[in-house]
CSV table of C-alpha atoms (C1' of nucleotides) in Angstrom, one decimal:
chain,number,residue,atom,x,y,z
A,466,MET,CA,13.6,6.0,-20.1
A,467,ARG,CA,11.0,8.7,-19.6
A,468,ASN,CA,8.6,7.9,-16.7
A,469,SER,CA,10.5,5.0,-15.1
A,470,VAL,CA,7.8,3.7,-12.8
A,471,LEU,CA,4.9,3.5,-15.3
A,472,SER,CA,7.1,2.1,-18.0
A,473,ARG,CA,8.4,-0.7,-15.8
A,474,ALA,CA,4.9,-1.5,-14.5
A,475,LEU,CA,3.8,-1.9,-18.1
A,476,LEU,CA,6.7,-4.2,-18.8
A,477,GLY,CA,5.8,-6.3,-15.7
A,478,LEU,CA,2.1,-6.5,-16.6
A,479,LEU,CA,2.8,-7.5,-20.2
A,480,ALA,CA,5.3,-10.1,-18.9
A,481,GLY,CA,2.4,-11.6,-17.0
A,482,GLU,CA,0.2,-11.6,-20.1
A,483,PRO,CA,0.3,-10.0,-23.5
A,484,MET,CA,-2.3,-7.2,-23.8
A,485,SER,CA,-3.4,-4.2,-25.7
A,486,GLY,CA,-3.1,-0.6,-24.4
A,487,TYR,CA,-6.8,-0.7,-23.8
A,488,GLY,CA,-6.5,-3.9,-21.8
A,489,LEU,CA,-3.8,-2.3,-19.7
A,490,ALA,CA,-5.9,0.7,-19.1
A,491,SER,CA,-8.8,-1.4,-18.0
A,492,LEU,CA,-6.5,-3.4,-15.7
A,493,PHE,CA,-5.3,-0.2,-14.1
A,494,LYS,CA,-8.9,0.9,-13.7
A,495,ARG,CA,-10.2,-2.4,-12.3
A,496,THR,CA,-7.5,-3.7,-10.0
A,497,LEU,CA,-4.4,-1.4,-10.0
A,498,ALA,CA,-6.1,1.9,-9.4
A,499,ARG,CA,-5.8,1.4,-5.6
A,500,ALA,CA,-2.0,1.0,-6.0
A,501,TRP,CA,-1.1,3.1,-9.0
A,502,PRO,CA,-3.6,5.1,-11.0
A,503,ALA,CA,-2.8,5.5,-14.7
A,504,ARG,CA,-5.0,6.3,-17.6
A,505,HIS,CA,-4.9,5.9,-21.3
A,506,PRO,CA,-3.2,9.3,-22.2
A,507,GLN,CA,-0.2,8.1,-20.2
A,508,ILE,CA,-0.3,4.5,-21.2
A,509,TYR,CA,-0.4,4.9,-25.1
A,510,PRO,CA,2.7,7.2,-25.4
A,511,ALA,CA,4.6,5.0,-22.9
A,512,LEU,CA,3.9,1.9,-25.0
A,513,ALA,CA,5.0,3.6,-28.1
A,514,GLU,CA,8.3,4.5,-26.4
A,515,LEU,CA,8.8,1.0,-25.1
A,516,GLU,CA,8.2,-0.4,-28.6
A,517,ARG,CA,10.8,2.0,-30.1
A,518,ALA,CA,13.2,0.8,-27.4
A,519,GLY,CA,12.7,-2.8,-28.3
A,520,LEU,CA,11.4,-3.7,-24.9
A,521,ILE,CA,8.0,-4.8,-26.2
A,522,ARG,CA,6.7,-5.7,-29.6
A,523,VAL,CA,3.3,-6.0,-31.3
A,524,SER,CA,2.4,-9.7,-31.0
A,525,GLU,CA,-1.0,-9.6,-32.6
A,526,GLN,CA,-3.3,-7.1,-34.5
A,527,GLY,CA,-7.0,-7.4,-33.8
A,528,PRO,CA,-10.1,-5.7,-34.9
A,529,ARG,CA,-10.6,-1.9,-34.4
A,530,ARG,CA,-6.8,-1.3,-34.8
A,531,ARG,CA,-6.1,-3.3,-31.7
A,532,LYS,CA,-2.5,-4.0,-31.1
A,533,THR,CA,-1.6,-6.7,-28.6
A,534,TYR,CA,1.8,-6.1,-27.1
A,535,ALA,CA,4.2,-8.7,-25.6
A,536,VAL,CA,7.4,-8.2,-23.8
A,537,THR,CA,10.7,-9.1,-25.4
A,538,ARG,CA,13.6,-10.8,-23.6
A,539,GLU,CA,15.2,-7.4,-23.2
A,540,GLY,CA,11.9,-6.1,-21.7
A,541,VAL,CA,11.9,-8.8,-19.1
A,542,ALA,CA,15.5,-8.2,-18.2
A,543,GLU,CA,14.9,-4.5,-17.9
A,544,ALA,CA,11.9,-5.0,-15.5
A,545,GLN,CA,13.9,-7.5,-13.4
A,546,GLU,CA,16.9,-5.2,-13.2
A,547,TRP,CA,14.7,-2.3,-12.1
A,548,LEU,CA,13.2,-4.5,-9.3
A,549,ARG,CA,16.6,-5.7,-8.2
A,550,ALA,CA,18.6,-2.5,-8.4
A,551,THR,CA,16.2,0.1,-7.1
A,552,SER,CA,14.2,0.5,-4.0
A,553,PRO,CA,10.5,1.6,-4.2
A,554,ASP,CA,9.8,5.3,-3.5
A,555,ARG,CA,7.8,4.8,-0.3
A,556,THR,CA,6.2,8.3,-0.4
A,557,VAL,CA,2.4,8.1,0.2
A,558,ARG,CA,-0.1,10.8,-0.5
A,559,ASN,CA,-3.2,10.5,1.6
A,560,GLU,CA,-5.6,13.5,1.4
A,561,THR,CA,-7.7,12.1,4.2
A,562,ILE,CA,-4.9,12.2,6.7
A,563,LEU,CA,-3.9,15.6,5.5
A,564,ARG,CA,-7.5,16.8,6.2
A,565,LEU,CA,-7.3,15.1,9.6
A,566,PHE,CA,-4.6,17.6,10.6
A,567,MET,CA,-7.1,20.5,10.1
A,568,LEU,CA,-10.2,18.7,11.3
A,569,TRP,CA,-10.3,20.6,14.6
A,570,LEU,CA,-11.5,23.6,12.4
A,571,LEU,CA,-14.9,21.9,12.3
A,572,ASP,CA,-17.2,21.4,15.3
A,573,ALA,CA,-17.5,17.9,17.0
A,574,LYS,CA,-20.7,17.0,15.1
A,575,GLU,CA,-19.1,17.8,11.7
A,576,ALA,CA,-15.9,16.0,12.6
A,577,ALA,CA,-17.9,12.9,13.6
A,578,ALA,CA,-19.7,13.1,10.2
A,579,PHE,CA,-16.3,13.3,8.5
A,580,PHE,CA,-15.4,9.9,10.1
A,581,ASP,CA,-18.8,8.5,9.3
A,582,ASP,CA,-18.1,9.2,5.6
A,583,GLU,CA,-14.7,7.5,5.9
A,584,ILE,CA,-16.1,4.5,7.6
A,585,ALA,CA,-18.9,4.0,5.1
A,586,GLU,CA,-16.6,4.4,2.1
A,587,HIS,CA,-13.9,2.0,3.5
A,588,ARG,CA,-16.5,-0.5,4.6
A,589,ARG,CA,-17.7,-0.6,1.0
A,590,ARG,CA,-14.2,-1.2,-0.2
A,591,LEU,CA,-13.6,-3.9,2.4
A,592,GLU,CA,-16.8,-5.7,1.2
A,593,GLY,CA,-15.6,-5.6,-2.4
A,594,PHE,CA,-12.2,-7.0,-1.4
A,595,GLU,CA,-13.8,-9.7,0.7
A,596,GLN,CA,-16.0,-10.8,-2.2
A,597,THR,CA,-13.0,-10.9,-4.6
A,598,HIS,CA,-11.1,-12.9,-1.9
A,599,ALA,CA,-14.0,-15.4,-1.6
A,600,GLU,CA,-14.1,-15.8,-5.4
A,601,ASP,CA,-10.3,-16.3,-5.5
A,602,GLU,CA,-10.6,-19.0,-2.7
A,603,ALA,CA,-13.3,-20.8,-4.7
A,604,GLN,CA,-11.1,-20.8,-7.8
A,605,ARG,CA,-8.1,-22.0,-5.9
A,606,ARG,CA,-10.1,-24.9,-4.5
A,607,ILE,CA,-11.0,-26.0,-8.0
A,608,HIS,CA,-7.8,-25.3,-10.0
A,609,GLY,CA,-5.2,-25.0,-7.3
A,610,ARG,CA,-2.6,-22.3,-7.4
A,611,ALA,CA,1.2,-22.5,-7.1
A,612,ALA,CA,2.9,-20.2,-4.6
A,613,GLY,CA,4.2,-18.0,-7.3
A,614,GLY,CA,3.3,-16.4,-10.6
A,615,PRO,CA,1.2,-13.3,-11.3
A,616,ALA,CA,-1.9,-14.6,-9.6
A,617,PHE,CA,-0.2,-15.4,-6.4
A,618,CYS,CA,1.3,-11.9,-6.3
A,619,ALA,CA,-2.1,-10.4,-6.9
A,620,ALA,CA,-3.4,-12.5,-4.0
A,621,LEU,CA,-0.7,-11.1,-1.7
A,622,ALA,CA,-1.8,-7.6,-2.8
A,623,LEU,CA,-5.4,-8.4,-2.1
A,624,GLU,CA,-4.4,-9.7,1.4
A,625,TRP,CA,-2.8,-6.3,2.1
A,626,ALA,CA,-5.9,-4.5,0.9
A,627,LEU,CA,-8.1,-6.5,3.3
A,628,ARG,CA,-5.8,-5.9,6.2
A,629,TYR,CA,-5.5,-2.2,5.4
A,630,GLU,CA,-9.2,-1.6,5.1
A,631,GLN,CA,-10.0,-3.6,8.3
A,632,GLU,CA,-7.5,-1.6,10.2
A,633,TYR,CA,-8.7,1.7,8.7
A,634,VAL,CA,-12.3,1.0,9.7
A,635,ALA,CA,-11.3,0.0,13.2
A,636,TRP,CA,-9.2,3.2,13.7
A,637,ALA,CA,-11.8,5.5,12.2
A,638,THR,CA,-14.5,4.0,14.4
A,639,SER,CA,-12.4,4.5,17.5
A,640,ALA,CA,-11.6,8.1,16.6
A,641,ARG,CA,-15.2,8.9,15.8
A,642,ASP,CA,-16.5,7.4,19.1
A,643,ARG,CA,-14.0,9.4,21.1
A,644,ILE,CA,-14.8,12.7,19.3
A,645,GLU,CA,-18.5,12.1,20.0
A,646,ARG,CA,-18.0,11.1,23.6
A,647,ASP,CA,-15.8,14.2,24.3
A,648,ALA,CA,-17.8,16.6,22.0
A,649,ALA,CA,-17.9,19.3,24.7
A,650,LYS,CA,-14.1,19.3,25.1
A,651,TRP,CA,-13.6,19.2,21.4
A,652,ASN,CA,-15.7,22.3,20.9
A,653,ALA,CA,-14.1,24.1,23.7
A,654,ALA,CA,-10.6,23.5,22.4
A,655,ARG,CA,-11.8,24.6,18.9
A,656,GLY,CA,-13.3,27.8,20.3
A,657,ARG,CA,-10.1,28.7,22.1
A,658,ARG,CA,-8.0,28.3,19.0
A,659,LEU,CA,-10.4,30.0,16.7
A,660,ALA,CA,-10.7,33.0,19.0
A,661,SER,CA,-7.1,34.0,18.3
A,662,VAL,CA,-7.6,34.3,14.6
A,663,ASP,CA,-7.5,37.7,12.8
A,664,ARG,CA,-6.3,39.8,15.8
B,500,MET,CA,-7.8,28.9,-6.5
B,501,ARG,CA,-4.9,27.1,-8.2
B,502,ASN,CA,-3.9,23.9,-6.4
B,503,SER,CA,-6.8,23.5,-4.1
B,504,VAL,CA,-5.4,20.8,-1.8
B,505,LEU,CA,-2.1,22.4,-1.0
B,506,SER,CA,-3.6,25.8,-0.6
B,507,ARG,CA,-6.3,24.6,1.8
B,508,ALA,CA,-3.7,22.6,3.7
B,509,LEU,CA,-1.6,25.8,4.2
B,510,LEU,CA,-4.7,27.6,5.5
B,511,GLY,CA,-5.4,24.8,7.9
B,512,LEU,CA,-1.9,24.7,9.2
B,513,LEU,CA,-1.6,28.5,9.6
B,514,ALA,CA,-5.0,28.5,11.4
B,515,GLY,CA,-3.3,26.1,13.9
B,516,GLU,CA,-0.3,28.4,14.3
B,517,PRO,CA,1.1,31.4,12.4
B,518,MET,CA,4.3,30.4,10.6
B,519,SER,CA,6.7,31.4,7.8
B,520,GLY,CA,7.0,29.6,4.5
B,521,TYR,CA,10.2,28.0,5.8
B,522,GLY,CA,8.4,26.9,8.9
B,523,LEU,CA,5.6,25.3,6.8
B,524,ALA,CA,8.2,23.6,4.6
B,525,SER,CA,9.9,22.1,7.7
B,526,LEU,CA,6.6,21.0,9.1
B,527,PHE,CA,5.9,19.2,5.8
B,528,LYS,CA,9.3,17.6,5.9
B,529,ARG,CA,9.1,16.5,9.5
B,530,THR,CA,5.6,15.4,10.1
B,531,LEU,CA,3.4,15.8,7.1
B,532,ALA,CA,5.6,14.1,4.5
B,533,ARG,CA,4.0,10.8,5.3
B,534,ALA,CA,0.6,12.2,4.4
B,535,TRP,CA,1.2,14.9,1.8
B,536,PRO,CA,4.7,15.7,0.6
B,537,ALA,CA,5.3,19.3,-0.4
B,538,ARG,CA,8.4,21.4,-0.8
B,539,HIS,CA,9.3,25.0,-0.8
B,540,PRO,CA,9.0,25.6,-4.6
B,541,GLN,CA,5.3,24.7,-4.2
B,542,ILE,CA,4.8,26.4,-0.9
B,543,TYR,CA,6.1,29.9,-1.6
B,544,PRO,CA,4.1,30.6,-4.7
B,545,ALA,CA,1.0,29.2,-3.0
B,546,LEU,CA,1.4,31.5,0.0
B,547,ALA,CA,1.8,34.5,-2.4
B,548,GLU,CA,-1.4,33.7,-4.0
B,549,LEU,CA,-3.3,33.2,-0.7
B,550,GLU,CA,-2.0,36.5,0.4
B,551,ARG,CA,-3.2,38.3,-2.8
B,552,ALA,CA,-6.6,36.6,-2.2
B,553,GLY,CA,-6.8,38.0,1.3
B,554,LEU,CA,-7.0,34.5,2.9
B,555,ILE,CA,-3.7,35.0,4.8
B,556,ARG,CA,-1.7,38.0,5.8
B,557,VAL,CA,1.9,38.8,7.0
B,558,SER,CA,1.6,39.0,10.7
B,559,GLU,CA,5.2,39.6,11.5
B,560,GLN,CA,8.5,40.2,9.8
B,561,GLY,CA,11.7,38.7,11.2
B,562,PRO,CA,15.4,38.6,10.4
B,563,ARG,CA,16.6,37.2,7.1
B,564,ARG,CA,13.4,38.5,5.3
B,565,ARG,CA,11.3,36.1,7.3
B,566,LYS,CA,7.6,36.7,6.8
B,567,THR,CA,5.3,35.0,9.4
B,568,TYR,CA,1.8,34.4,7.9
B,569,ALA,CA,-1.5,34.2,9.8
B,570,VAL,CA,-4.9,33.2,8.4
B,571,THR,CA,-7.6,35.9,8.2
B,572,ARG,CA,-11.2,35.2,9.1
B,573,GLU,CA,-11.9,34.7,5.4
B,574,GLY,CA,-9.1,32.1,5.3
B,575,VAL,CA,-10.6,30.1,8.1
B,576,ALA,CA,-14.0,30.2,6.5
B,577,GLU,CA,-12.5,29.0,3.2
B,578,ALA,CA,-10.7,26.1,4.9
B,579,GLN,CA,-13.8,25.1,6.8
B,580,GLU,CA,-16.0,25.3,3.7
B,581,TRP,CA,-13.6,23.1,1.8
B,582,LEU,CA,-13.7,20.4,4.6
B,583,ARG,CA,-17.5,20.5,4.8
B,584,ALA,CA,-18.4,20.7,1.1
B,585,THR,CA,-15.9,18.4,-0.5
B,586,SER,CA,-14.9,14.8,0.0
B,587,PRO,CA,-11.2,13.8,0.1
B,588,ASP,CA,-9.8,12.3,-3.0
B,589,ARG,CA,-9.0,8.8,-1.7
B,590,THR,CA,-6.6,7.8,-4.5
B,591,VAL,CA,-3.5,6.2,-3.2
B,592,ARG,CA,-0.2,5.7,-4.9
B,593,ASN,CA,1.9,2.9,-3.5
B,594,GLU,CA,4.9,2.0,-5.5
B,595,THR,CA,5.6,-1.0,-3.3
B,596,ILE,CA,2.3,-2.6,-4.0
B,597,LEU,CA,2.7,-1.9,-7.7
B,598,ARG,CA,6.1,-3.7,-7.6
B,599,LEU,CA,4.4,-6.6,-5.8
B,600,PHE,CA,2.3,-7.3,-8.9
B,601,MET,CA,5.5,-8.0,-10.8
B,602,LEU,CA,7.5,-9.6,-8.1
B,603,TRP,CA,7.0,-13.1,-9.6
B,604,LEU,CA,9.6,-11.9,-12.2
B,605,LEU,CA,12.3,-12.4,-9.5
B,606,ASP,CA,13.3,-15.8,-8.0
B,607,ALA,CA,12.2,-16.8,-4.5
B,608,LYS,CA,15.4,-15.6,-2.8
B,609,GLU,CA,15.2,-12.2,-4.4
B,610,ALA,CA,11.5,-11.9,-3.7
B,611,ALA,CA,12.2,-12.7,0.0
B,612,ALA,CA,14.9,-10.1,0.0
B,613,PHE,CA,12.4,-7.5,-1.3
B,614,PHE,CA,10.2,-8.2,1.7
B,615,ASP,CA,13.2,-8.1,4.0
B,616,ASP,CA,13.9,-4.6,2.9
B,617,GLU,CA,10.3,-3.6,3.3
B,618,ILE,CA,10.2,-5.1,6.8
B,619,ALA,CA,13.4,-3.4,7.9
B,620,GLU,CA,12.2,0.0,6.6
B,621,HIS,CA,8.8,-0.2,8.1
B,622,ARG,CA,10.1,-1.4,11.4
B,623,ARG,CA,12.3,1.7,11.5
B,624,ARG,CA,9.3,3.9,10.8
B,625,LEU,CA,7.3,2.1,13.5
B,626,GLU,CA,10.0,2.6,16.0
B,627,GLY,CA,10.1,6.3,15.2
B,628,PHE,CA,6.3,6.6,15.6
B,629,GLU,CA,6.4,4.7,18.9
B,630,GLN,CA,9.0,7.0,20.3
B,631,THR,CA,7.0,10.1,19.3
B,632,HIS,CA,3.9,8.5,20.8
B,633,ALA,CA,5.7,7.8,24.1
B,634,GLU,CA,6.9,11.5,24.2
B,635,ASP,CA,3.3,12.7,23.5
B,636,GLU,CA,2.0,10.5,26.3
B,637,ALA,CA,4.6,11.9,28.7
B,638,GLN,CA,3.6,15.5,27.7
B,639,ARG,CA,0.0,14.7,28.1
B,640,ARG,CA,0.5,13.4,31.6
B,641,ILE,CA,2.1,16.6,32.7
B,642,HIS,CA,0.1,19.2,30.8
B,643,GLY,CA,-3.1,17.3,29.9
B,644,ARG,CA,-4.7,17.7,26.5
B,645,ALA,CA,-8.3,18.4,25.5
B,646,ALA,CA,-10.0,16.1,23.1
B,647,GLY,CA,-9.7,18.7,20.3
B,648,GLY,CA,-7.5,21.2,18.7
B,649,PRO,CA,-4.5,20.7,16.4
B,650,ALA,CA,-2.5,18.6,18.8
B,651,PHE,CA,-5.3,16.1,19.3
B,652,CYS,CA,-5.8,15.8,15.6
B,653,ALA,CA,-2.0,15.2,15.2
B,654,ALA,CA,-2.3,12.5,17.8
B,655,LEU,CA,-5.1,10.8,15.9
B,656,ALA,CA,-2.9,10.8,12.8
B,657,LEU,CA,-0.1,9.3,14.8
B,658,GLU,CA,-2.4,6.5,16.0
B,659,TRP,CA,-3.2,5.7,12.4
B,660,ALA,CA,0.5,5.7,11.5
B,661,LEU,CA,1.2,3.2,14.3
B,662,ARG,CA,-1.6,0.9,13.3
B,663,TYR,CA,-0.6,1.1,9.6
B,664,GLU,CA,3.0,0.2,10.2
B,665,GLN,CA,2.2,-2.6,12.6
B,666,GLU,CA,-0.2,-4.1,10.1
B,667,TYR,CA,2.3,-3.6,7.3
B,668,VAL,CA,5.1,-5.4,9.1
B,669,ALA,CA,2.8,-8.3,10.1
B,670,TRP,CA,1.6,-8.7,6.5
B,671,ALA,CA,5.1,-8.4,4.9
B,672,THR,CA,6.5,-11.0,7.4
B,673,SER,CA,3.7,-13.4,6.7
B,674,ALA,CA,4.2,-13.0,2.9
B,675,ARG,CA,8.0,-13.4,3.2
B,676,ASP,CA,7.7,-16.6,5.3
B,677,ARG,CA,5.3,-18.2,2.8
B,678,ILE,CA,7.6,-17.4,-0.2
B,679,GLU,CA,10.6,-18.8,1.6
B,680,ARG,CA,8.7,-21.9,2.7
B,681,ASP,CA,7.3,-22.6,-0.9
B,682,ALA,CA,10.4,-21.4,-2.7
B,683,ALA,CA,10.4,-24.4,-5.0
B,684,LYS,CA,6.8,-23.8,-6.1
B,685,TRP,CA,7.5,-20.1,-6.5
B,686,ASN,CA,10.5,-20.8,-8.8
B,687,ALA,CA,8.6,-23.4,-10.8
B,688,ALA,CA,5.7,-21.1,-11.5
B,689,ARG,CA,8.1,-18.3,-12.4
B,690,GLY,CA,9.9,-20.6,-14.8
B,691,ARG,CA,6.7,-21.7,-16.5
B,692,ARG,CA,5.6,-18.1,-17.1
B,693,LEU,CA,9.0,-16.8,-18.2
B,694,ALA,CA,9.3,-19.7,-20.7
B,695,SER,CA,6.6,-18.2,-22.8
B,696,VAL,CA,8.3,-14.9,-23.3
B,697,ASP,CA,9.6,-13.9,-26.8
B,698,ARG,CA,8.2,-16.7,-28.8
C,898,DA,C1',36.7,33.3,8.6
C,899,DG,C1',34.2,29.5,7.4
C,900,DG,C1',30.5,26.3,7.8
C,901,DC,C1',25.8,25.6,8.7
C,902,DC,C1',21.2,26.4,8.8
C,903,DC,C1',17.6,30.0,8.0
C,904,DA,C1',15.0,32.0,4.4
C,905,DT,C1',13.0,33.1,-0.1
C,906,DG,C1',12.5,32.9,-4.5
C,907,DT,C1',12.5,31.3,-10.0
C,908,DA,C1',13.3,28.2,-14.0
C,909,DA,C1',13.2,24.0,-16.2
C,910,DT,C1',11.5,19.6,-16.5
C,911,DT,C1',8.7,15.7,-15.5
C,912,DT,C1',4.5,13.6,-14.4
C,913,DG,C1',-0.4,13.2,-14.3
C,914,DT,C1',-5.3,14.7,-15.5
C,915,DT,C1',-9.0,16.4,-18.3
C,916,DA,C1',-10.7,17.5,-22.5
C,917,DC,C1',-10.8,16.9,-27.4
C,918,DA,C1',-11.1,13.9,-31.4
C,919,DT,C1',-12.1,9.9,-34.2
C,920,DG,C1',-13.6,5.6,-35.8
C,921,DA,C1',-14.8,0.3,-35.6
C,922,DT,C1',-17.5,-3.5,-33.8
C,923,DT,C1',-20.9,-5.7,-31.3
C,924,DC,C1',-25.3,-6.5,-29.3
C,925,DG,C1',-30.1,-5.8,-28.8
D,894,DC,C1',-30.3,1.4,-36.6
D,895,DG,C1',-28.9,3.1,-32.3
D,896,DA,C1',-26.4,2.7,-28.0
D,897,DA,C1',-22.6,0.9,-25.7
D,898,DT,C1',-18.2,-0.4,-25.5
D,899,DC,C1',-13.8,-1.3,-27.7
D,900,DA,C1',-9.8,1.1,-29.3
D,901,DT,C1',-6.2,4.6,-30.1
D,902,DG,C1',-4.5,8.8,-30.2
D,903,DT,C1',-3.3,14.2,-29.3
D,904,DA,C1',-3.7,18.8,-26.9
D,905,DA,C1',-4.0,21.7,-23.2
D,906,DC,C1',-3.6,22.2,-18.6
D,907,DA,C1',-2.3,21.3,-13.7
D,908,DA,C1',0.7,19.6,-10.2
D,909,DA,C1',5.0,18.3,-8.4
D,910,DT,C1',10.1,17.7,-8.5
D,911,DT,C1',14.8,19.1,-9.3
D,912,DA,C1',18.0,22.4,-10.2
D,913,DC,C1',19.5,27.1,-10.1
D,914,DA,C1',20.2,31.3,-7.5
D,915,DT,C1',20.9,34.5,-3.7
D,916,DG,C1',21.8,36.3,0.7
D,917,DG,C1',21.3,36.9,6.0
D,918,DG,C1',22.5,35.5,10.6
D,919,DC,C1',24.5,32.4,14.1
D,920,DC,C1',28.0,29.8,16.2
D,921,DT,C1',32.7,28.3,16.9
DNA sequence: AGGCCCATGTAATTTGTTACATGATTCG
DNA sequence: CGAATCATGTAACAAATTACATGGGCCT
């Protein structure tokens, strides 16, 4: 199966609820983008392949050529087997941390501004997650929710997002404050290192 | 410039210390892999291009055809301008969280085992970072370290890694415990959802 | 002498993104 | 009737991984 991760993710999502390619693309855009970005030019060919393999089928045709897909029994088995038999690839790609390794190239003021941007952006994300969490809690109080099923798993992911953003903001704030406090030392160390360039 | 992120990262790392392509590849493998994985088939062509563009130069030739590269003044300026003028792409790709969204496909016992694996792996990482941190602290007590320069930035990244892994282990442990405690509910919700497949 | 790591490169393939292309339906 | 959004697809390009390929130098 070409592109194992994306294909299995599509199976898993369709197992939770039958959807069209467009619906899946919106789901990736709205909630999954923070875990696994995927856009329609990847999704549509992958769905076509899953259908050929008999792991999903068109369960309904709607207006505007919409095709709603549902997993088959084989599709569920495939997704489960993938979860059981393989470990996640735990590689992360974090451009901000990569940039941090070269942040000493900027002066203390610019470095503090870098962290200011990070703090602002991650506070914004945190607020968004807090709001979603509050809405979820309200829903839960009305309808209840079992400790299982797709919604419960989504709630666990949201908890992680909250913790992550809180911790990130705390770390970035602490780093920013130290850079500002020791600005003179920061600039001196920078000067020493830059002096040895191109000689 | 083809592949802006990797090329700028190479400039930044070479600004910190002149190195060979092999040295850069080892650095990515040892310490940068957790922020930005990159391997030699990407690194060597990128270095060749940076040299053609005059942003780095061969500062030394060693045994086994080793070429040590150093940044030029233009290379430093380019890296600084990139840091100043562009914002990091904050997209993350986390296969574990993606899998979490479909974890309800497994029964409570298997789901708890999934978290057990995560906890074990991230505890291992945490221990590694704690050891590096202890070594850094010992070095700092002997030699001191200014609040700036490449080593200080690496220490900030290490702090983030420590916080991240601590928070991750705490979250995963809490999630695992709740799944185990409410195993019956988990399995019931799973059964309900799976029952509607392929009809 | 043989094994291991140093050291550099290219080719083939896979994965992901951006741009191009088209048309239907709904809502104001 | 015009704009927005729904809906699906392909083409071209960029980025990243895996496999292939080669040889030098060090250590025992």
